[in-house]
Structure formats: structure tokens, C-alpha cells
Amino acid sequence: MKKILVIQNKRIGDVLISSVIANNIKKVFPQSEVTYFVYDYTTGVLENNPNIAKIISVKEKELKKFPKLLQTIAKIRKEKYDIIFDPYSKFQSRMICLFSGAEYRIGLKRAHKELKLPFYTHPISFLEHRSKNCGKAIEDRINMIASVFDLKEPEYAPKIFLTEAEKNYDRIDSLQKPIIMLGILGSTPQKSMPYEYMVEIIDFITSNYNGTILFNYAPHQKDEALKVYEMCQNKDQINLDIYEDSIRGFIKLMNQCDLLVSNEGGSVHITKALKKPTFTIYSPYVNKEHWCSFEDGDHHDSIHLLEEKPDLFSSFTLEERRRIEQDPHSLYKQLTPEMIFEKLKPFLAHHLNNHGT
């Protein structure tokens, strides 16, 4: 029996996407025991996955302290893993790999970069471009397995596994349909579109469709969410009482909603895994090619400033691009509601055509 570890210390979307490693490595080694090493606030997307035997969770700030990292390295080494996958590929995870004693240490690296130390027995270069509609982030992770092991018929779509009780969630049964979840804030200020633009989107939906709007945001963003709410016109169609502050809670709730319109982030990946329609608004600095999983212009659609105004980006110097990444607000301003509506209106009409006002 192979003992396998997957290290993915990052945000919710990254962890869910990396669950495809467990789902696929079990095809290669059906008897293996797969463990995930992730930040504590992301474990909800892995729970109940039959391909994952254990989850080791760690606090993000703790792992960045050197004594805690040394302690973690010692613990992992003691477990005697046979195979370690490191899609995270940062200092902490590379050090864990280097001292793990695992026979197979498989990690990602930039194509033209030589690693200073032998962190990995199998360093796999990031793909230059995606070749499938699952998005490059998923393709890179499948490639980690396929480059080393004989993987037949890979499964690209991440899955979320609900219990029967979770499937029977009934908190929104009495609400006016359709129920539209709105990811009104990004996971960071850099990923959040201007509030007044989001309000225009909310007002358009409430003016044109009978139904209920729910807000999704992180618990610490409640004050910001209330600011957005106060700016909206048809408040009677927005229900602020229905809110879930945990990942599993959001999963249960989203599973009963009709669709999601959202800033790009973990909620989008969760909704796609639940096979619900999504419309994603990308932050101008996010590389869409990495995260645009399964977008087909129908069930899943999106908008990115780069596609609307490609010349805008080529005109920036590297220094300007770095400044924009720190504060993309000026660029977000250029992704106007008019531009968004060109794609959002047909998306909503397609999915909500029998719910108009």
C-alpha cells in the first residue's frame, strides 16, 4: 500500500482544484492512502471525498514560523510517505519534500528555472499553455501524475461530496425562486470589483427578474457587504438573513441555489464542482487561463478586461503592471457595467428565461 501526501497550502479554490490529484492517483494506486496537507480554513472542500483518507490542517501564520516548519518537517518524515505531490511549490513545501525521505517527490517549477536544491526527484515544469477547457491550473496538476505514472483516462473535474443530510438542506425552501447567489466581494480587495459596479449588477437583476438575491462574502467582510446592500435599490429582493459562515455551510446553501454571479474566487470553483451555472468577473490582474475551468460560454461564462481591451495590457511596462497588481482599482474601473452586461444579460436570460418580472 502506497502512502501518498499532497501539499497544497493555499486558498480554497486552489485546494479544491488540487483534489483532482487524489481522484486520479487512486486510479493508478487503488489501494493507496492519500493524505492532504492544507491550511485549516480550506478543509471543507475536501471533506467526505472517498479518495482522501486523512487531512492534516495547519494555521497559515504558524507554518511561516521557522520552529513550526522544522516541527512539521520532522512529523512528515516520521510518516514515511512513498509519494509526495507538491503543487504549491513554495519554500515551506519544498523544504518538507526535501527532508521527507519519500521515494517520489513530485513538484512544479517554472520551465526555464533550475532548482537550487534537489527538492524533487521529479521536477515537473508548468505547462506553457492550456490545451483543454479545464483551465491550466487543473491541467498542471494532472500533468504532475501523468508525467511520472501511467494514468489512463484522467478525470479533470474537481468534485464535492455531500452527505444525504447536506443534500436535504432546507433553509431556502420558502424563498421566492430563482435564488441567485452573488459573490459581491473578492477574497482580497485586489479581487473585488468597485462597489458601485456590483450595485448596478444587483439592481439590474432585481429589476428584471422575480427572485431572491443572496450575498456571499467572507465572515470578516460583513461591514463591506452591508455597504453594498445599503447602495442597492430593491432591498426587498435581497435576503441578508440567509448566510453561511463556513465552507460546508456555503456548499449546502449553494447546492440549492439556481446560479452564481461572482468575483473570481473559491466560491466559483465550489459552484462549478456542484454543477451549477456560474458567471465570473475576473480581476484585471488574474491570469484567466489558469482559473477559467470548464467555461463554455453557456453553463459557465465570464468576463476579463484583457479580452475586452487587449491593447491596454501590452502598453504597460513591467513596473506599471506590478503597481496595478498591488492596486488594480484603476483598471477595474475600466471593466464597466456596460461591458459586463453585454455578456451577463444573455447568460441570465438563458438560465432564468421563465423568471422575468
mmCIF file of C-alpha atoms in Angstrom:
data_model
loop_
_atom_site.group_PDB
_atom_site.id
_atom_site.type_symbol
_atom_site.label_atom_id
_atom_site.label_comp_id
_atom_site.label_asym_id
_atom_site.label_seq_id
_atom_site.Cartn_x
_atom_site.Cartn_y
_atom_site.Cartn_z
ATOM 1 C CA MET A 1 0.000 0.000 0.000
ATOM 2 C CA LYS A 2 1.431 3.378 -1.015
ATOM 3 C CA LYS A 3 1.302 6.284 1.425
ATOM 4 C CA ILE A 4 0.752 9.471 -0.553
ATOM 5 C CA LEU A 5 0.852 13.097 0.595
ATOM 6 C CA VAL A 6 -0.452 16.135 -1.319
ATOM 7 C CA ILE A 7 0.773 19.527 -0.069
ATOM 8 C CA GLN A 8 -1.477 22.410 -1.104
ATOM 9 C CA ASN A 9 -1.095 25.338 1.267
ATOM 10 C CA LYS A 10 -3.167 27.947 -0.463
ATOM 11 C CA ARG A 11 -6.678 29.282 -0.736
ATOM 12 C CA ILE A 12 -9.990 27.442 -1.075
ATOM 13 C CA GLY A 13 -10.085 27.354 -4.890
ATOM 14 C CA ASP A 14 -6.535 26.017 -5.152
ATOM 15 C CA VAL A 15 -7.242 23.250 -2.634
ATOM 16 C CA LEU A 16 -10.444 22.158 -4.389
ATOM 17 C CA ILE A 17 -8.649 22.131 -7.750
ATOM 18 C CA SER A 18 -5.839 20.051 -6.230
ATOM 19 C CA SER A 19 -8.329 17.413 -5.107
ATOM 20 C CA VAL A 20 -8.102 16.095 -8.687
ATOM 21 C CA ILE A 21 -4.715 14.655 -7.657
ATOM 22 C CA ALA A 22 -6.398 12.344 -5.121
ATOM 23 C CA ASN A 23 -9.188 11.416 -7.537
ATOM 24 C CA ASN A 24 -6.653 10.433 -10.216
ATOM 25 C CA ILE A 25 -3.809 8.884 -8.218
ATOM 26 C CA LYS A 26 -6.360 6.396 -6.816
ATOM 27 C CA LYS A 27 -6.806 5.155 -10.403
ATOM 28 C CA VAL A 28 -3.062 4.411 -10.509
ATOM 29 C CA PHE A 29 -2.781 3.030 -6.959
ATOM 30 C CA PRO A 30 -6.293 1.945 -5.874
ATOM 31 C CA GLN A 31 -5.039 0.613 -2.527
ATOM 32 C CA SER A 32 -3.109 3.770 -1.617
ATOM 33 C CA GLU A 33 -3.795 6.018 1.388
ATOM 34 C CA VAL A 34 -3.913 9.676 0.380
ATOM 35 C CA THR A 35 -3.350 12.481 2.917
ATOM 36 C CA TYR A 36 -3.770 16.208 2.247
ATOM 37 C CA PHE A 37 -1.717 18.900 3.985
ATOM 38 C CA VAL A 38 -3.629 22.216 3.795
ATOM 39 C CA TYR A 39 -4.423 25.417 5.671
ATOM 40 C CA ASP A 40 -7.143 24.944 8.285
ATOM 41 C CA TYR A 41 -9.660 27.300 6.648
ATOM 42 C CA THR A 42 -9.765 25.236 3.412
ATOM 43 C CA THR A 43 -10.535 21.713 4.676
ATOM 44 C CA GLY A 44 -14.283 21.988 3.954
ATOM 45 C CA VAL A 45 -13.812 21.413 0.206
ATOM 46 C CA LEU A 46 -12.045 18.085 0.863
ATOM 47 C CA GLU A 47 -14.419 16.620 3.462
ATOM 48 C CA ASN A 48 -16.240 13.374 2.543
ATOM 49 C CA ASN A 49 -14.029 12.818 -0.507
ATOM 50 C CA PRO A 50 -13.729 8.989 -0.573
ATOM 51 C CA ASN A 51 -10.297 9.280 -2.225
ATOM 52 C CA ILE A 52 -8.816 11.197 0.727
ATOM 53 C CA ALA A 53 -8.091 9.183 3.873
ATOM 54 C CA LYS A 54 -6.700 11.979 6.096
ATOM 55 C CA ILE A 55 -6.440 15.745 6.209
ATOM 56 C CA ILE A 56 -3.623 17.472 8.104
ATOM 57 C CA SER A 57 -4.565 21.099 8.685
ATOM 58 C CA VAL A 58 -2.187 23.828 9.767
ATOM 59 C CA LYS A 59 -2.584 27.537 10.533
ATOM 60 C CA GLU A 60 -1.099 29.692 7.754
ATOM 61 C CA LYS A 61 0.734 32.114 10.068
ATOM 62 C CA GLU A 62 2.097 29.254 12.192
ATOM 63 C CA LEU A 63 3.707 27.404 9.291
ATOM 64 C CA LYS A 64 5.590 30.563 8.341
ATOM 65 C CA LYS A 65 7.411 30.448 11.699
ATOM 66 C CA PHE A 66 10.666 28.539 11.330
ATOM 67 C CA PRO A 67 10.363 26.381 14.502
ATOM 68 C CA LYS A 68 6.872 25.248 13.410
ATOM 69 C CA LEU A 69 8.217 24.423 9.932
ATOM 70 C CA LEU A 70 11.026 22.295 11.437
ATOM 71 C CA GLN A 71 8.495 20.517 13.658
ATOM 72 C CA THR A 72 6.268 19.866 10.597
ATOM 73 C CA ILE A 73 9.213 18.533 8.559
ATOM 74 C CA ALA A 74 10.031 16.080 11.387
ATOM 75 C CA LYS A 75 6.391 14.920 11.598
ATOM 76 C CA ILE A 76 6.126 14.341 7.829
ATOM 77 C CA ARG A 77 9.449 12.490 7.750
ATOM 78 C CA LYS A 78 8.237 10.205 10.541
ATOM 79 C CA GLU A 79 5.153 9.250 8.470
ATOM 80 C CA LYS A 80 7.392 7.672 5.778
ATOM 81 C CA TYR A 81 5.367 8.703 2.725
ATOM 82 C CA ASP A 82 6.172 6.898 -0.520
ATOM 83 C CA ILE A 83 4.973 9.668 -2.831
ATOM 84 C CA ILE A 84 4.606 13.407 -2.236
ATOM 85 C CA PHE A 85 2.921 15.793 -4.658
ATOM 86 C CA ASP A 86 3.740 19.467 -4.192
ATOM 87 C CA PRO A 87 1.621 21.643 -6.498
ATOM 88 C CA TYR A 88 2.162 24.501 -4.014
ATOM 89 C CA SER A 89 5.910 24.628 -4.752
ATOM 90 C CA LYS A 90 6.929 27.334 -2.295
ATOM 91 C CA PHE A 91 9.749 27.465 0.274
ATOM 92 C CA GLN A 92 7.886 25.653 3.079
ATOM 93 C CA SER A 93 6.517 22.818 0.947
ATOM 94 C CA ARG A 94 9.823 22.361 -0.871
ATOM 95 C CA MET A 95 11.671 22.010 2.433
ATOM 96 C CA ILE A 96 9.102 19.442 3.616
ATOM 97 C CA CYS A 97 9.694 17.490 0.380
ATOM 98 C CA LEU A 98 13.475 17.725 0.578
ATOM 99 C CA PHE A 99 13.685 16.181 4.041
ATOM 100 C CA SER A 100 10.696 13.826 3.759
ATOM 101 C CA GLY A 101 12.629 10.735 2.681
ATOM 102 C CA ALA A 102 9.876 9.972 0.117
ATOM 103 C CA GLU A 103 10.960 7.900 -2.880
ATOM 104 C CA TYR A 104 8.874 10.027 -5.257
ATOM 105 C CA ARG A 105 8.850 13.781 -4.652
ATOM 106 C CA ILE A 106 6.900 15.421 -7.464
ATOM 107 C CA GLY A 107 6.679 19.207 -7.616
ATOM 108 C CA LEU A 108 6.058 22.038 -10.056
ATOM 109 C CA LYS A 109 8.654 24.531 -11.262
ATOM 110 C CA ARG A 110 8.996 27.218 -13.891
ATOM 111 C CA ALA A 111 10.122 25.747 -17.209
ATOM 112 C CA HIS A 112 13.404 27.675 -17.513
ATOM 113 C CA LYS A 113 14.336 27.675 -13.837
ATOM 114 C CA GLU A 114 16.823 25.297 -12.253
ATOM 115 C CA LEU A 115 16.044 24.438 -8.631
ATOM 116 C CA LYS A 116 18.883 25.250 -6.244
ATOM 117 C CA LEU A 117 18.418 22.063 -4.206
ATOM 118 C CA PRO A 118 17.096 18.570 -5.087
ATOM 119 C CA PHE A 119 13.672 19.235 -3.517
ATOM 120 C CA TYR A 120 12.031 16.909 -6.030
ATOM 121 C CA THR A 121 13.010 13.597 -7.591
ATOM 122 C CA HIS A 122 10.641 14.591 -10.402
ATOM 123 C CA PRO A 123 10.510 18.352 -11.012
ATOM 124 C CA ILE A 124 7.656 18.947 -13.482
ATOM 125 C CA SER A 125 7.589 22.181 -15.498
ATOM 126 C CA PHE A 126 4.421 24.238 -15.552
ATOM 127 C CA LEU A 127 2.749 23.834 -18.940
ATOM 128 C CA GLU A 128 3.240 26.819 -21.214
ATOM 129 C CA HIS A 129 -0.395 26.975 -22.286
ATOM 130 C CA ARG A 130 -3.572 25.097 -21.570
ATOM 131 C CA SER A 131 -4.811 22.640 -24.164
ATOM 132 C CA LYS A 132 -8.108 21.697 -22.508
ATOM 133 C CA ASN A 133 -11.099 23.615 -21.202
ATOM 134 C CA CYS A 134 -10.449 22.584 -17.600
ATOM 135 C CA GLY A 135 -8.073 25.557 -17.137
ATOM 136 C CA LYS A 136 -4.292 25.415 -16.823
ATOM 137 C CA ALA A 137 -4.227 25.041 -13.020
ATOM 138 C CA ILE A 138 -6.052 21.681 -13.257
ATOM 139 C CA GLU A 139 -4.082 20.582 -16.315
ATOM 140 C CA ASP A 140 -0.796 21.262 -14.488
ATOM 141 C CA ARG A 141 -1.889 19.046 -11.602
ATOM 142 C CA ILE A 142 -2.990 16.163 -13.829
ATOM 143 C CA ASN A 143 0.327 16.526 -15.675
ATOM 144 C CA MET A 144 2.181 16.012 -12.366
ATOM 145 C CA ILE A 145 0.707 12.499 -12.193
ATOM 146 C CA ALA A 146 0.795 11.635 -15.911
ATOM 147 C CA SER A 147 4.471 12.676 -16.265
ATOM 148 C CA VAL A 148 5.552 10.087 -13.696
ATOM 149 C CA PHE A 149 2.900 7.365 -13.591
ATOM 150 C CA ASP A 150 0.759 5.580 -16.152
ATOM 151 C CA LEU A 151 -2.525 7.459 -15.776
ATOM 152 C CA LYS A 152 -5.243 6.247 -18.099
ATOM 153 C CA GLU A 153 -8.353 8.351 -18.725
ATOM 154 C CA PRO A 154 -7.738 11.230 -16.324
ATOM 155 C CA GLU A 155 -10.687 12.916 -14.613
ATOM 156 C CA TYR A 156 -10.339 16.676 -14.846
ATOM 157 C CA ALA A 157 -13.386 17.946 -12.959
ATOM 158 C CA PRO A 158 -12.976 18.506 -9.192
ATOM 159 C CA LYS A 159 -15.844 17.048 -7.164
ATOM 160 C CA ILE A 160 -17.552 17.950 -3.930
ATOM 161 C CA PHE A 161 -19.101 15.093 -1.986
ATOM 162 C CA LEU A 162 -22.251 15.916 0.011
ATOM 163 C CA THR A 163 -23.813 13.772 2.716
ATOM 164 C CA GLU A 164 -27.539 12.989 2.486
ATOM 165 C CA ALA A 165 -28.224 15.484 5.289
ATOM 166 C CA GLU A 166 -26.329 18.199 3.368
ATOM 167 C CA LYS A 167 -28.327 17.432 0.219
ATOM 168 C CA ASN A 168 -31.544 17.906 2.190
ATOM 169 C CA TYR A 169 -30.676 21.458 3.335
ATOM 170 C CA ASP A 170 -33.997 23.314 3.509
ATOM 171 C CA ARG A 171 -33.289 26.842 4.805
ATOM 172 C CA ILE A 172 -34.247 28.457 1.496
ATOM 173 C CA ASP A 173 -37.238 26.290 0.541
ATOM 174 C CA SER A 174 -39.717 29.093 1.248
ATOM 175 C CA LEU A 175 -37.847 31.836 -0.654
ATOM 176 C CA GLN A 176 -39.075 33.281 -3.959
ATOM 177 C CA LYS A 177 -37.354 31.464 -6.860
ATOM 178 C CA PRO A 178 -34.988 31.772 -8.655
ATOM 179 C CA ILE A 179 -32.372 32.077 -5.955
ATOM 180 C CA ILE A 180 -29.275 33.853 -7.222
ATOM 181 C CA MET A 181 -26.075 33.813 -5.191
ATOM 182 C CA LEU A 182 -23.897 36.871 -5.629
ATOM 183 C CA GLY A 183 -20.221 36.825 -4.717
ATOM 184 C CA ILE A 184 -20.217 40.552 -4.060
ATOM 185 C CA LEU A 185 -16.612 40.775 -2.821
ATOM 186 C CA GLY A 186 -13.439 39.050 -3.935
ATOM 187 C CA SER A 187 -11.368 37.049 -1.449
ATOM 188 C CA THR A 188 -8.976 40.030 -1.301
ATOM 189 C CA PRO A 189 -9.533 43.755 -2.021
ATOM 190 C CA GLN A 190 -7.489 43.235 -5.231
ATOM 191 C CA LYS A 191 -10.081 40.725 -6.460
ATOM 192 C CA SER A 192 -13.124 42.899 -5.655
ATOM 193 C CA MET A 193 -14.764 44.998 -8.337
ATOM 194 C CA PRO A 194 -15.862 48.570 -7.446
ATOM 195 C CA TYR A 195 -18.945 48.519 -5.196
ATOM 196 C CA GLU A 196 -20.950 50.868 -7.417
ATOM 197 C CA TYR A 197 -20.465 48.474 -10.355
ATOM 198 C CA MET A 198 -21.616 45.494 -8.308
ATOM 199 C CA VAL A 199 -24.659 47.506 -7.202
ATOM 200 C CA GLU A 200 -25.565 48.185 -10.859
ATOM 201 C CA ILE A 201 -25.476 44.439 -11.491
ATOM 202 C CA ILE A 202 -27.645 43.697 -8.442
ATOM 203 C CA ASP A 203 -30.144 46.431 -9.411
ATOM 204 C CA PHE A 204 -30.373 45.064 -12.957
ATOM 205 C CA ILE A 205 -31.117 41.537 -11.702
ATOM 206 C CA THR A 206 -33.720 42.648 -9.141
ATOM 207 C CA SER A 207 -35.414 44.957 -11.685
ATOM 208 C CA ASN A 208 -35.647 42.292 -14.381
ATOM 209 C CA TYR A 209 -36.183 39.033 -12.503
ATOM 210 C CA ASN A 210 -38.537 37.933 -9.765
ATOM 211 C CA GLY A 211 -36.472 36.033 -7.269
ATOM 212 C CA THR A 212 -34.212 36.273 -4.255
ATOM 213 C CA ILE A 213 -30.647 37.554 -4.134
ATOM 214 C CA LEU A 214 -28.276 36.104 -1.523
ATOM 215 C CA PHE A 215 -24.873 37.591 -0.715
ATOM 216 C CA ASN A 216 -21.700 35.555 -0.350
ATOM 217 C CA TYR A 217 -18.676 37.085 1.380
ATOM 218 C CA ALA A 218 -16.122 36.051 3.996
ATOM 219 C CA PRO A 219 -17.271 36.493 7.641
ATOM 220 C CA HIS A 220 -14.765 39.335 8.192
ATOM 221 C CA GLN A 221 -16.247 41.228 5.203
ATOM 222 C CA LYS A 222 -19.703 41.722 6.742
ATOM 223 C CA ASP A 223 -19.349 45.502 7.126
ATOM 224 C CA GLU A 224 -18.318 45.814 3.466
ATOM 225 C CA ALA A 225 -21.253 43.611 2.400
ATOM 226 C CA LEU A 226 -23.644 45.904 4.313
ATOM 227 C CA LYS A 227 -22.188 48.927 2.483
ATOM 228 C CA VAL A 228 -23.047 47.261 -0.841
ATOM 229 C CA TYR A 229 -26.544 46.374 0.434
ATOM 230 C CA GLU A 230 -27.251 49.962 1.529
ATOM 231 C CA MET A 231 -26.482 51.186 -2.003
ATOM 232 C CA CYS A 232 -28.980 48.786 -3.653
ATOM 233 C CA GLN A 233 -32.445 49.826 -4.885
ATOM 234 C CA ASN A 234 -34.711 46.787 -4.439
ATOM 235 C CA LYS A 235 -33.695 45.700 -0.963
ATOM 236 C CA ASP A 236 -36.868 43.616 -0.520
ATOM 237 C CA GLN A 237 -35.461 41.082 -3.008
ATOM 238 C CA ILE A 238 -32.156 40.735 -1.131
ATOM 239 C CA ASN A 239 -32.146 38.338 1.818
ATOM 240 C CA LEU A 240 -29.286 39.040 4.231
ATOM 241 C CA ASP A 241 -30.555 36.589 6.875
ATOM 242 C CA ILE A 242 -29.602 33.534 4.832
ATOM 243 C CA TYR A 243 -25.835 33.385 5.176
ATOM 244 C CA GLU A 244 -23.418 30.562 5.934
ATOM 245 C CA ASP A 245 -20.087 31.354 7.566
ATOM 246 C CA SER A 246 -18.373 28.015 6.900
ATOM 247 C CA ILE A 247 -17.300 26.275 3.705
ATOM 248 C CA ARG A 248 -19.585 23.273 4.264
ATOM 249 C CA GLY A 249 -22.423 25.676 5.037
ATOM 250 C CA PHE A 250 -21.862 27.553 1.784
ATOM 251 C CA ILE A 251 -21.679 24.240 -0.124
ATOM 252 C CA LYS A 252 -25.079 23.123 1.268
ATOM 253 C CA LEU A 253 -26.605 26.507 0.512
ATOM 254 C CA MET A 254 -25.138 26.879 -2.986
ATOM 255 C CA ASN A 255 -26.312 23.384 -3.862
ATOM 256 C CA GLN A 256 -29.913 24.660 -3.509
ATOM 257 C CA CYS A 257 -29.389 27.926 -5.443
ATOM 258 C CA ASP A 258 -30.001 28.397 -9.172
ATOM 259 C CA LEU A 259 -26.777 30.109 -10.194
ATOM 260 C CA LEU A 260 -23.811 32.217 -9.077
ATOM 261 C CA VAL A 261 -22.603 35.610 -10.311
ATOM 262 C CA SER A 262 -19.330 36.412 -8.607
ATOM 263 C CA ASN A 263 -15.918 37.976 -8.434
ATOM 264 C CA GLU A 264 -13.401 35.223 -9.237
ATOM 265 C CA GLY A 265 -12.511 33.086 -6.215
ATOM 266 C CA GLY A 266 -13.106 29.868 -4.284
ATOM 267 C CA SER A 267 -16.908 30.162 -4.393
ATOM 268 C CA VAL A 268 -16.801 29.896 -8.201
ATOM 269 C CA HIS A 269 -14.824 26.641 -8.082
ATOM 270 C CA ILE A 270 -17.191 25.232 -5.440
ATOM 271 C CA THR A 271 -20.219 26.125 -7.584
ATOM 272 C CA LYS A 272 -18.685 24.538 -10.680
ATOM 273 C CA ALA A 273 -17.992 21.357 -8.683
ATOM 274 C CA LEU A 274 -21.690 21.378 -7.714
ATOM 275 C CA LYS A 275 -22.530 21.658 -11.452
ATOM 276 C CA LYS A 276 -24.427 24.924 -11.029
ATOM 277 C CA PRO A 277 -24.168 27.733 -13.642
ATOM 278 C CA THR A 278 -21.560 30.426 -12.964
ATOM 279 C CA PHE A 279 -20.770 33.887 -14.323
ATOM 280 C CA THR A 280 -17.304 35.009 -13.210
ATOM 281 C CA ILE A 281 -15.940 38.553 -13.148
ATOM 282 C CA TYR A 282 -12.137 38.350 -13.184
ATOM 283 C CA SER A 283 -9.857 40.845 -11.505
ATOM 284 C CA PRO A 284 -7.802 42.518 -14.272
ATOM 285 C CA TYR A 285 -4.516 41.113 -12.956
ATOM 286 C CA VAL A 286 -5.687 37.479 -12.541
ATOM 287 C CA ASN A 287 -4.462 35.110 -15.262
ATOM 288 C CA LYS A 288 -7.753 33.823 -16.623
ATOM 289 C CA GLU A 289 -6.082 30.939 -18.487
ATOM 290 C CA HIS A 290 -5.227 29.326 -15.134
ATOM 291 C CA TRP A 291 -8.642 29.502 -13.497
ATOM 292 C CA CYS A 292 -11.279 29.505 -16.271
ATOM 293 C CA SER A 293 -12.190 25.870 -15.697
ATOM 294 C CA PHE A 294 -14.943 24.429 -17.893
ATOM 295 C CA GLU A 295 -16.046 27.784 -19.282
ATOM 296 C CA ASP A 296 -18.092 27.135 -22.402
ATOM 297 C CA GLY A 297 -19.994 30.403 -22.850
ATOM 298 C CA ASP A 298 -23.162 28.572 -21.832
ATOM 299 C CA HIS A 299 -23.212 26.789 -18.456
ATOM 300 C CA HIS A 300 -20.154 28.745 -17.300
ATOM 301 C CA ASP A 301 -19.294 32.163 -18.688
ATOM 302 C CA SER A 302 -17.069 35.044 -17.618
ATOM 303 C CA ILE A 303 -15.574 38.413 -18.429
ATOM 304 C CA HIS A 304 -11.985 39.679 -18.218
ATOM 305 C CA LEU A 305 -10.770 43.161 -19.111
ATOM 306 C CA LEU A 306 -7.857 41.668 -21.064
ATOM 307 C CA GLU A 307 -10.293 40.124 -23.548
ATOM 308 C CA GLU A 308 -12.332 43.314 -23.889
ATOM 309 C CA LYS A 309 -9.353 45.685 -24.213
ATOM 310 C CA PRO A 310 -6.281 43.596 -25.163
ATOM 311 C CA ASP A 311 -4.217 46.648 -26.228
ATOM 312 C CA LEU A 312 -4.493 48.131 -22.761
ATOM 313 C CA PHE A 313 -2.219 45.465 -21.261
ATOM 314 C CA SER A 314 0.504 45.403 -23.894
ATOM 315 C CA SER A 315 1.028 49.140 -23.392
ATOM 316 C CA PHE A 316 2.112 48.765 -19.731
ATOM 317 C CA THR A 317 5.728 48.466 -18.602
ATOM 318 C CA LEU A 318 6.631 45.698 -16.134
ATOM 319 C CA GLU A 319 6.839 48.303 -13.366
ATOM 320 C CA GLU A 320 3.339 49.584 -14.173
ATOM 321 C CA ARG A 321 1.981 46.034 -14.173
ATOM 322 C CA ARG A 322 3.427 45.426 -10.706
ATOM 323 C CA ARG A 323 1.847 48.642 -9.462
ATOM 324 C CA ILE A 324 -1.501 47.600 -10.952
ATOM 325 C CA GLU A 325 -1.280 44.214 -9.215
ATOM 326 C CA GLN A 326 -0.869 45.991 -5.864
ATOM 327 C CA ASP A 327 -3.866 48.224 -6.617
ATOM 328 C CA PRO A 328 -5.910 47.121 -9.649
ATOM 329 C CA HIS A 329 -8.740 49.533 -8.829
ATOM 330 C CA SER A 330 -7.945 51.927 -11.709
ATOM 331 C CA LEU A 331 -8.071 49.004 -14.154
ATOM 332 C CA TYR A 332 -11.204 47.545 -12.570
ATOM 333 C CA LYS A 333 -12.823 50.925 -13.261
ATOM 334 C CA GLN A 334 -12.345 50.254 -16.983
ATOM 335 C CA LEU A 335 -14.337 46.994 -16.765
ATOM 336 C CA THR A 336 -17.608 48.935 -16.821
ATOM 337 C CA PRO A 337 -21.097 47.547 -16.081
ATOM 338 C CA GLU A 338 -21.989 48.206 -19.755
ATOM 339 C CA MET A 339 -19.182 45.860 -20.797
ATOM 340 C CA ILE A 340 -20.208 43.241 -18.228
ATOM 341 C CA PHE A 341 -23.888 43.430 -19.231
ATOM 342 C CA GLU A 342 -23.062 42.536 -22.835
ATOM 343 C CA LYS A 343 -22.186 39.056 -21.609
ATOM 344 C CA LEU A 344 -24.167 38.871 -18.360
ATOM 345 C CA LYS A 345 -27.601 39.723 -19.854
ATOM 346 C CA PRO A 346 -27.653 36.780 -22.322
ATOM 347 C CA PHE A 347 -26.296 34.476 -19.581
ATOM 348 C CA LEU A 348 -29.112 35.428 -17.194
ATOM 349 C CA ALA A 349 -31.750 35.278 -19.954
ATOM 350 C CA HIS A 350 -30.560 31.772 -20.893
ATOM 351 C CA HIS A 351 -30.697 30.420 -17.324
ATOM 352 C CA LEU A 352 -33.617 32.441 -15.936
ATOM 353 C CA ASN A 353 -35.807 32.907 -19.020
ATOM 354 C CA ASN A 354 -39.003 31.802 -17.251
ATOM 355 C CA HIS A 355 -38.460 34.007 -14.174
ATOM 356 C CA GLY A 356 -38.680 37.535 -15.645
ATOM 357 C CA THR A 357 -40.603 40.311 -13.934
#
